[in-house]
Amino acid sequence: MFAGTLNQKGSFTMKAEKVGSETLLAGIIKTVQEAQGSKAPVQKLADKMAGIFVPIVIGIAVVTFMVWFIVGEGENSFTHALLAMITVLVIACPCALGLATPTAIMVGIGKGAEKGILIRDAESLEFAKKTQVLILDKTGTITMGKPRVTDVYWKENVDNKPLLEGIILTAERKSGHPLAEAVVQYYKERNVNEVPLDDFESQTGKGVKALYNGNTYYLGSRNFVKNDIKAELSSEMERISNQFSSEAKTLIYLVQNKDVLALIAVADEVKQGSYEAIQKIKDLGIDIYMLTGDTAQTAEAIANKTGIEKYKAEVLPSDKANFVNELKKQGKVVAMAGDGVNDAEALAFADVSIAMAQGSDIAMDVAKITLMSSDLRLIPESFKLSKFTVNTIRQNLFWAFIYNLIGIPLAAGVLYPVNGFLLSPMLAGLAMALSSVSVVLNSLRLKTVRL
């Protein structure tokens, strides 16, 4: 039993099997805390290299001292050796190496926040550029998520429509599904009165069942009506159903016992910018799939409007997570974007999870990236930000290593036998400081990039 569950009938005894730190909420809080202290994988590599770098530099400094002490010129050999050793230690300070990743990550996450892209941890920022497949939920992600009833088609010679409309209103009000809210709004505007149902049952991802005055009523998807209830559609109802589906409308069927009485068409507009965003994602070489619980015809209509070639229709919430896992087993790096409770499981399994801020709390809790404006055009910008940030990290690490590869031999005095040049500790300190400054300045360039 989940928090927020509404008990519609009877009574029961509940036993809490998990409390305190074992609950789902506590687990989510723990996950967030761990994410905040996380490091990007490349940072862990830099840390390992720094761990090897320090003892090597100390070793080079000791060898430098010994060489110049032995081969140095008379009474100045000790001073010469000591200065060379100190210069090696000063110039080789691994500050630039240590700053290379965190400075780029901080600027990258800040740049994302400016654009309305909230990134939860460094790993997701680094990993997003590797995305090969993007899965998009339809309702609320590609579409506005604000459905409205456009048509209601009744079977011929249906009696007592006001009573049936009251049953629809009452059952859908108890449902809580986004499409149900549109139906409730539609009938409230027409001053339809609710009916006291004898029983009510909601079946997730399918529809609802209600009992009234000895009759069983069902409201739900075509799949629910044909496969679960085994109700048959008349040829006229089939024709109207196909017509509405081809117009990208989602259909809710009203069934009394096994007789289909009415068809409610609900439309949800495609978000402005969805087509443009999908084209930009394709330009990045990423495959796109759309998953929806709607019929194949409705899914095809939305896919055609947005330029999506691959889609799966009549998908249940658990099917989304299974599809993510199927792609991952094929070795794909999978990103998932969704906004609802039914997307949370798939978001949890995805390598890169993206939630819309106007969506459900659980989707945002699970997702590693949250888009504050729910504009799909922020998704390709997220991928580009990841690419720019990782490239900046690599540049920082490259310059940090090149600086040390050039600086350490100079500090050790390799040019002294040739032209008498010996780097002083003061110049070495300046060079070390400038290397750190150069890494920070290179990271700050991220603020100027166009996404």
Coordinates of C-alpha atoms in Angstrom, one line a residue:
M1 CA 0.0 0.0 0.0
F2 CA 1.4 3.4 -1.0
A3 CA 1.1 6.7 0.7
G4 CA -1.8 8.6 -0.7
T5 CA -3.8 5.4 -1.3
L6 CA -7.6 6.0 -1.1
N7 CA -9.6 3.1 0.4
Q8 CA -12.9 3.0 -1.5
K9 CA -14.5 0.0 0.2
G10 CA -14.4 -2.1 3.4
S11 CA -11.6 -1.9 6.0
F12 CA -8.3 -3.6 6.5
T13 CA -5.3 -3.9 8.8
M14 CA -2.0 -2.5 7.6
K15 CA 1.4 -3.7 8.8
A16 CA 4.3 -1.3 8.1
E17 CA 7.2 -3.6 7.0
K18 CA 9.7 -0.8 6.5
V19 CA 10.0 2.3 8.7
G20 CA 12.5 5.2 9.2
S21 CA 15.7 4.7 7.2
E22 CA 14.3 1.7 5.3
T23 CA 11.5 3.6 3.6
L24 CA 11.4 4.7 0.0
L25 CA 11.5 8.4 1.0
A26 CA 14.6 7.8 3.1
G27 CA 16.2 5.9 0.3
I28 CA 15.6 8.8 -2.1
I29 CA 17.1 11.3 0.4
K30 CA 20.1 9.1 0.8
T31 CA 20.5 8.9 -3.0
V32 CA 20.4 12.7 -3.3
Q33 CA 23.0 13.1 -0.5
E34 CA 25.3 10.6 -2.2
A35 CA 24.9 12.4 -5.5
Q36 CA 25.8 15.7 -4.1
G37 CA 29.1 14.3 -2.9
S38 CA 29.8 12.4 -6.1
K39 CA 32.7 12.8 -8.4
A40 CA 32.8 12.6 -12.2
P41 CA 34.5 9.3 -13.4
V42 CA 37.3 11.5 -15.0
Q43 CA 37.9 13.2 -11.7
K44 CA 38.5 9.8 -10.1
L45 CA 41.1 9.1 -12.8
A46 CA 42.7 12.5 -12.2
D47 CA 42.9 11.7 -8.4
K48 CA 44.6 8.4 -9.2
M49 CA 47.1 10.1 -11.4
A50 CA 47.8 12.7 -8.8
G51 CA 48.4 9.9 -6.3
I52 CA 51.1 8.5 -8.6
F53 CA 52.3 11.9 -9.7
V54 CA 53.3 13.2 -6.2
P55 CA 55.7 10.3 -5.2
I56 CA 57.2 10.4 -8.7
V57 CA 57.9 14.2 -8.3
I58 CA 59.4 13.7 -4.9
G59 CA 61.6 11.0 -6.3
I60 CA 62.7 13.3 -9.2
A61 CA 63.4 16.1 -6.7
V62 CA 65.6 13.8 -4.6
V63 CA 67.5 12.5 -7.7
T64 CA 68.0 16.1 -8.9
F65 CA 69.5 17.0 -5.5
M66 CA 71.9 14.0 -5.5
V67 CA 73.0 14.6 -9.1
W68 CA 73.8 18.3 -8.7
F69 CA 75.4 17.6 -5.3
I70 CA 77.7 15.1 -6.9
V71 CA 78.5 16.8 -10.2
G72 CA 78.1 20.4 -9.0
E73 CA 80.9 22.9 -8.9
G74 CA 83.0 22.7 -5.7
E75 CA 81.6 24.6 -2.6
N76 CA 78.5 25.8 -4.5
S77 CA 77.3 22.2 -5.2
F78 CA 75.1 22.0 -2.1
T79 CA 73.4 25.3 -2.8
H80 CA 72.9 24.5 -6.5
A81 CA 71.5 21.1 -5.6
L82 CA 69.1 22.5 -2.9
L83 CA 67.8 25.2 -5.3
A84 CA 67.2 22.7 -8.1
M85 CA 65.4 20.3 -5.7
I86 CA 63.2 23.2 -4.3
T87 CA 62.4 24.5 -7.8
V88 CA 61.3 21.0 -9.0
L89 CA 59.0 20.7 -5.9
V90 CA 57.5 24.2 -6.4
I91 CA 56.9 24.0 -10.2
A92 CA 55.4 20.5 -10.0
C93 CA 52.7 21.4 -7.5
P94 CA 49.7 19.3 -8.8
C95 CA 47.2 22.3 -8.3
A96 CA 46.4 22.5 -12.0
L97 CA 45.8 18.7 -12.1
G98 CA 43.5 18.9 -9.1
L99 CA 41.6 21.9 -10.5
A100 CA 41.2 20.5 -14.0
T101 CA 37.9 18.6 -13.4
P102 CA 36.0 20.4 -10.6
T103 CA 36.4 23.9 -12.1
A104 CA 34.9 22.7 -15.4
I105 CA 32.1 20.7 -13.6
M106 CA 31.2 23.7 -11.5
V107 CA 31.1 26.1 -14.5
G108 CA 29.2 23.5 -16.6
I109 CA 26.5 22.9 -13.9
G110 CA 26.2 26.7 -13.5
K111 CA 25.8 27.2 -17.2
G112 CA 23.1 24.5 -17.2
A113 CA 21.3 26.2 -14.4
E114 CA 21.3 29.5 -16.3
K115 CA 19.6 27.7 -19.2
G116 CA 17.1 26.0 -16.9
I117 CA 18.9 22.7 -16.9
L118 CA 19.4 21.4 -13.4
I119 CA 22.0 18.7 -13.2
R120 CA 22.1 16.6 -10.0
D121 CA 25.6 15.2 -10.2
A122 CA 28.9 15.3 -12.1
E123 CA 28.6 11.8 -13.4
S124 CA 25.3 12.5 -15.3
L125 CA 26.9 15.7 -16.8
E126 CA 29.8 13.7 -18.0
F127 CA 27.8 10.7 -19.2
A128 CA 25.1 12.6 -21.2
K129 CA 27.5 13.1 -24.2
K130 CA 27.7 9.3 -24.6
T131 CA 24.0 9.0 -25.2
Q132 CA 23.2 6.7 -28.2
V133 CA 19.4 6.3 -27.7
L134 CA 16.8 8.7 -26.3
I135 CA 13.4 7.4 -25.2
L136 CA 10.6 10.0 -25.0
D137 CA 7.3 9.6 -23.1
K138 CA 4.5 11.2 -25.1
T139 CA 2.0 12.8 -22.7
G140 CA 3.5 15.8 -20.9
T141 CA 6.9 15.4 -22.6
I142 CA 6.3 15.7 -26.3
T143 CA 2.7 17.0 -25.8
M144 CA 1.5 19.8 -23.5
G145 CA 0.2 17.4 -20.9
K146 CA -3.1 19.4 -20.7
P147 CA -5.6 17.2 -22.5
R148 CA -9.1 18.4 -23.3
V149 CA -12.2 16.5 -24.5
T150 CA -12.9 17.3 -28.2
D151 CA -15.6 14.9 -29.1
V152 CA -18.1 12.5 -27.5
Y153 CA -19.7 9.9 -29.8
W154 CA -22.7 7.9 -28.6
K155 CA -24.1 4.6 -29.9
E156 CA -27.5 5.0 -31.6
N157 CA -30.6 4.7 -29.4
V158 CA -28.8 4.9 -26.0
D159 CA -31.3 5.7 -23.3
N160 CA -30.7 7.8 -20.1
K161 CA -27.6 9.7 -21.3
P162 CA -27.7 12.1 -18.2
L163 CA -27.4 9.1 -15.9
L164 CA -24.5 7.6 -18.0
E165 CA -22.8 11.0 -18.1
G166 CA -23.0 11.1 -14.3
I167 CA -21.4 7.7 -14.0
I168 CA -18.6 8.8 -16.3
L169 CA -18.0 11.9 -14.3
T170 CA -18.0 10.1 -10.9
A171 CA -15.8 7.2 -12.1
E172 CA -13.3 9.5 -13.8
R173 CA -13.1 11.9 -10.8
K174 CA -12.0 8.9 -8.7
S175 CA -9.4 7.8 -11.3
G176 CA -6.9 10.7 -11.0
H177 CA -5.4 10.0 -14.4
P178 CA -4.5 13.1 -16.5
L179 CA -7.0 12.1 -19.2
A180 CA -9.6 11.5 -16.5
E181 CA -9.1 15.1 -15.3
A182 CA -10.0 16.3 -18.8
V183 CA -13.2 14.3 -18.8
V184 CA -14.2 15.6 -15.4
Q185 CA -13.6 19.2 -16.5
Y186 CA -15.7 18.6 -19.6
Y187 CA -18.7 17.3 -17.7
K188 CA -18.4 19.8 -14.9
E189 CA -18.6 22.6 -17.4
R190 CA -21.9 21.0 -18.6
N191 CA -23.3 20.9 -15.1
V192 CA -23.6 17.1 -15.0
N193 CA -24.4 15.7 -11.6
E194 CA -22.4 12.9 -10.0
V195 CA -23.9 9.5 -9.3
P196 CA -23.3 7.5 -6.0
L197 CA -21.5 4.4 -7.3
D198 CA -21.9 1.0 -5.5
D199 CA -18.3 0.1 -6.1
F200 CA -15.2 1.4 -7.9
E201 CA -11.9 -0.1 -9.0
S202 CA -9.0 1.5 -10.8
Q203 CA -6.7 -0.7 -13.0
T204 CA -3.4 1.1 -13.6
G205 CA -2.5 1.7 -17.2
K206 CA -5.8 0.3 -18.4
G207 CA -8.9 2.0 -17.1
V208 CA -11.6 1.9 -14.3
K209 CA -14.5 -0.3 -13.3
A210 CA -17.6 0.9 -11.6
L211 CA -20.8 -0.8 -10.3
Y212 CA -24.1 0.9 -10.3
N213 CA -27.6 -0.4 -9.9
G214 CA -26.6 -4.0 -10.8
N215 CA -24.7 -3.0 -14.0
T216 CA -20.9 -3.0 -14.5
Y217 CA -19.4 0.0 -16.3
Y218 CA -15.9 0.2 -17.7
L219 CA -14.0 3.3 -18.9
G220 CA -10.6 2.8 -20.5
S221 CA -8.4 2.2 -23.5
R222 CA -9.1 0.2 -26.6
N223 CA -6.7 -2.5 -25.4
F224 CA -8.5 -2.7 -22.1
V225 CA -12.0 -2.9 -23.7
K226 CA -11.0 -5.5 -26.4
N227 CA -8.5 -7.7 -24.5
D228 CA -9.7 -7.6 -20.9
I229 CA -13.4 -7.0 -21.1
K230 CA -13.8 -8.8 -24.5
A231 CA -16.3 -6.2 -25.7
E232 CA -16.9 -5.9 -29.4
L233 CA -17.1 -2.6 -31.3
S234 CA -19.8 -2.0 -33.9
S235 CA -18.6 -1.2 -37.5
E236 CA -19.7 2.4 -37.1
M237 CA -17.9 2.7 -33.7
E238 CA -14.8 1.2 -35.3
R239 CA -14.9 3.7 -38.1
I240 CA -15.3 6.7 -35.7
S241 CA -12.5 5.3 -33.5
N242 CA -10.1 5.0 -36.4
Q243 CA -11.0 8.6 -37.6
F244 CA -10.3 10.1 -34.1
S245 CA -7.1 8.1 -33.8
S246 CA -5.8 9.3 -37.1
E247 CA -6.3 12.9 -35.8
A248 CA -3.9 12.1 -32.9
K249 CA -6.7 11.9 -30.4
T250 CA -6.7 9.6 -27.4
L251 CA -9.8 7.5 -27.0
I252 CA -11.7 6.5 -23.8
Y253 CA -14.4 3.9 -24.3
L254 CA -17.6 3.6 -22.1
V255 CA -18.8 0.0 -21.8
Q256 CA -21.9 -1.2 -20.0
N257 CA -21.4 -4.9 -19.1
K258 CA -20.0 -5.9 -22.6
D259 CA -21.8 -3.3 -24.7
V260 CA -19.8 -0.3 -26.0
L261 CA -22.0 2.7 -25.5
A262 CA -19.8 5.8 -26.1
L263 CA -16.5 7.0 -27.3
I264 CA -14.8 10.0 -25.7
A265 CA -12.0 11.7 -27.8
V266 CA -9.3 13.6 -25.9
A267 CA -6.7 15.7 -27.6
D268 CA -3.3 16.9 -26.2
E269 CA -1.4 19.4 -28.3
V270 CA 2.2 18.9 -29.3
K271 CA 4.5 21.3 -27.5
Q272 CA 5.9 24.2 -29.4
G273 CA 9.4 23.4 -30.4
S274 CA 9.1 19.6 -30.1
Y275 CA 9.7 19.1 -33.9
E276 CA 12.8 21.4 -33.8
A277 CA 14.2 19.7 -30.7
I278 CA 13.8 16.3 -32.2
Q279 CA 15.6 17.4 -35.4
K280 CA 18.5 18.8 -33.3
I281 CA 18.7 15.5 -31.3
K282 CA 18.9 13.6 -34.6
D283 CA 21.6 15.9 -35.8
L284 CA 23.7 14.8 -32.8
G285 CA 23.5 11.2 -34.1
I286 CA 21.1 10.0 -31.4
D287 CA 18.3 7.5 -32.1
I288 CA 14.8 8.5 -30.8
Y289 CA 12.0 6.3 -29.6
M290 CA 8.6 7.5 -28.5
L291 CA 6.6 5.3 -26.0
T292 CA 2.9 5.8 -25.3
G293 CA -0.1 4.0 -23.8
D294 CA -2.2 5.3 -26.8
T295 CA -3.2 3.2 -29.8
A296 CA -0.9 2.7 -32.7
Q297 CA -2.8 5.2 -34.9
T298 CA -2.6 8.0 -32.3
A299 CA 1.1 7.2 -31.8
E300 CA 1.7 7.3 -35.5
A301 CA -0.1 10.6 -35.9
I302 CA 2.0 12.3 -33.1
A303 CA 5.2 10.7 -34.5
N304 CA 4.5 12.1 -38.0
K305 CA 3.9 15.6 -36.5
T306 CA 7.2 15.5 -34.6
G307 CA 9.4 13.7 -37.1
I308 CA 9.9 10.6 -35.0
E309 CA 10.4 7.4 -37.0
K310 CA 10.5 4.8 -34.1
Y311 CA 7.6 4.5 -31.6
K312 CA 5.9 1.9 -29.5
A313 CA 2.1 2.1 -28.7
E314 CA -0.1 0.6 -26.0
V315 CA 2.8 0.5 -23.6
L316 CA 2.3 -0.1 -19.9
P317 CA 4.5 1.6 -17.3
S318 CA 6.5 -1.7 -16.7
D319 CA 6.9 -2.1 -20.4
K320 CA 8.9 1.2 -20.5
A321 CA 11.4 0.0 -18.0
N322 CA 11.7 -3.4 -19.8
F323 CA 12.4 -1.5 -23.1
V324 CA 15.1 0.5 -21.5
N325 CA 16.8 -2.6 -20.2
E326 CA 16.5 -4.3 -23.6
L327 CA 18.4 -1.5 -25.2
K328 CA 21.0 -1.5 -22.4
K329 CA 21.6 -5.2 -23.0
Q330 CA 22.4 -4.4 -26.6
G331 CA 25.2 -2.2 -25.3
K332 CA 23.5 1.1 -25.9
V333 CA 23.8 4.1 -23.7
V334 CA 20.2 5.0 -23.0
A335 CA 18.6 8.4 -22.0
M336 CA 15.0 8.6 -20.9
A337 CA 12.9 11.7 -20.7
G338 CA 9.5 11.7 -18.9
D339 CA 7.3 13.5 -16.5
G340 CA 4.9 11.2 -14.8
V341 CA 4.7 8.6 -12.1
N342 CA 4.5 5.9 -14.7
D343 CA 7.9 7.0 -16.1
A344 CA 9.7 6.8 -12.8
E345 CA 10.7 3.1 -13.1
A346 CA 12.1 3.6 -16.7
L347 CA 13.9 6.8 -15.5
A348 CA 15.6 4.8 -12.7
F349 CA 16.9 2.2 -15.1
A350 CA 18.2 4.7 -17.8
D351 CA 21.8 5.7 -18.0
V352 CA 20.8 9.3 -18.3
S353 CA 17.4 10.3 -16.8
I354 CA 15.7 13.6 -17.7
A355 CA 12.5 14.8 -16.0
M356 CA 10.2 17.8 -16.7
A357 CA 9.8 20.2 -13.7
Q358 CA 6.1 20.5 -14.3
G359 CA 5.8 16.7 -13.9
S360 CA 5.4 14.4 -10.9
D361 CA 7.7 14.7 -7.8
I362 CA 8.8 11.1 -8.1
A363 CA 10.0 11.6 -11.7
M364 CA 12.1 14.5 -10.6
D365 CA 13.4 12.6 -7.5
V366 CA 14.6 9.7 -9.7
A367 CA 15.9 11.8 -12.6
K368 CA 19.5 13.1 -12.7
I369 CA 18.7 16.0 -14.9
T370 CA 15.6 18.2 -14.6
L371 CA 14.4 20.7 -17.3
M372 CA 12.8 23.7 -15.5
S373 CA 10.7 24.9 -18.5
S374 CA 9.6 21.4 -19.9
D375 CA 10.9 22.7 -23.3
L376 CA 12.2 19.7 -25.3
R377 CA 14.8 22.0 -26.9
L378 CA 16.7 21.9 -23.6
I379 CA 17.4 18.2 -24.2
P380 CA 19.9 18.7 -27.1
E381 CA 21.3 21.6 -25.2
S382 CA 21.9 19.3 -22.2
F383 CA 23.8 16.9 -24.5
K384 CA 25.9 19.7 -26.0
L385 CA 26.7 21.1 -22.5
S386 CA 27.9 17.7 -21.5
K387 CA 30.1 17.5 -24.7
F388 CA 31.6 21.0 -24.1
T389 CA 32.2 20.3 -20.4
V390 CA 34.0 17.0 -21.0
N391 CA 36.1 18.6 -23.8
T392 CA 37.1 21.4 -21.4
I393 CA 38.1 18.8 -18.7
R394 CA 40.3 17.0 -21.2
Q395 CA 41.9 20.3 -22.3
N396 CA 42.6 21.2 -18.7
L397 CA 44.2 17.8 -18.0
F398 CA 46.3 18.0 -21.2
W399 CA 47.7 21.5 -20.3
A400 CA 48.3 20.4 -16.7
F401 CA 50.4 17.5 -17.9
I402 CA 52.2 19.4 -20.7
Y403 CA 53.1 22.1 -18.2
N404 CA 54.7 19.5 -15.9
L405 CA 56.4 17.7 -18.7
I406 CA 58.1 20.9 -19.8
G407 CA 58.5 22.6 -16.4
I408 CA 60.0 19.7 -14.3
P409 CA 63.1 19.1 -16.6
L410 CA 63.7 22.9 -16.8
A411 CA 63.5 23.1 -13.0
A412 CA 65.8 20.1 -12.6
G413 CA 68.4 22.1 -14.7
V414 CA 68.7 20.1 -17.9
L415 CA 69.6 23.3 -19.8
Y416 CA 72.3 24.4 -17.3
P417 CA 75.2 22.4 -18.9
V418 CA 74.1 23.7 -22.3
N419 CA 73.6 27.5 -21.8
G420 CA 73.9 28.0 -18.0
F421 CA 70.1 28.5 -17.6
L422 CA 68.8 27.6 -14.1
L423 CA 65.2 28.3 -13.2
S424 CA 64.9 30.1 -9.8
P425 CA 62.2 28.9 -7.2
M426 CA 60.5 32.4 -7.5
L427 CA 59.9 31.9 -11.3
A428 CA 58.9 28.4 -10.7
G429 CA 56.3 29.6 -8.2
L430 CA 55.0 32.1 -10.7
A431 CA 54.8 29.4 -13.4
M432 CA 52.9 27.1 -11.0
A433 CA 50.4 29.9 -10.2
L434 CA 49.9 30.7 -13.9
S435 CA 49.2 27.1 -14.7
S436 CA 46.4 27.0 -12.2
V437 CA 45.1 30.4 -13.4
S438 CA 45.1 29.1 -17.0
V439 CA 43.1 26.0 -16.1
V440 CA 40.5 28.2 -14.3
L441 CA 40.3 30.6 -17.2
N442 CA 39.9 27.7 -19.7
S443 CA 37.0 26.4 -17.5
L444 CA 35.4 29.8 -17.4
R445 CA 35.2 29.8 -21.2
L446 CA 32.3 27.4 -20.8
K447 CA 30.2 30.4 -19.7
T448 CA 30.5 31.9 -23.2
V449 CA 29.7 28.8 -25.3
R450 CA 26.4 28.8 -27.3
L451 CA 24.3 25.7 -26.7

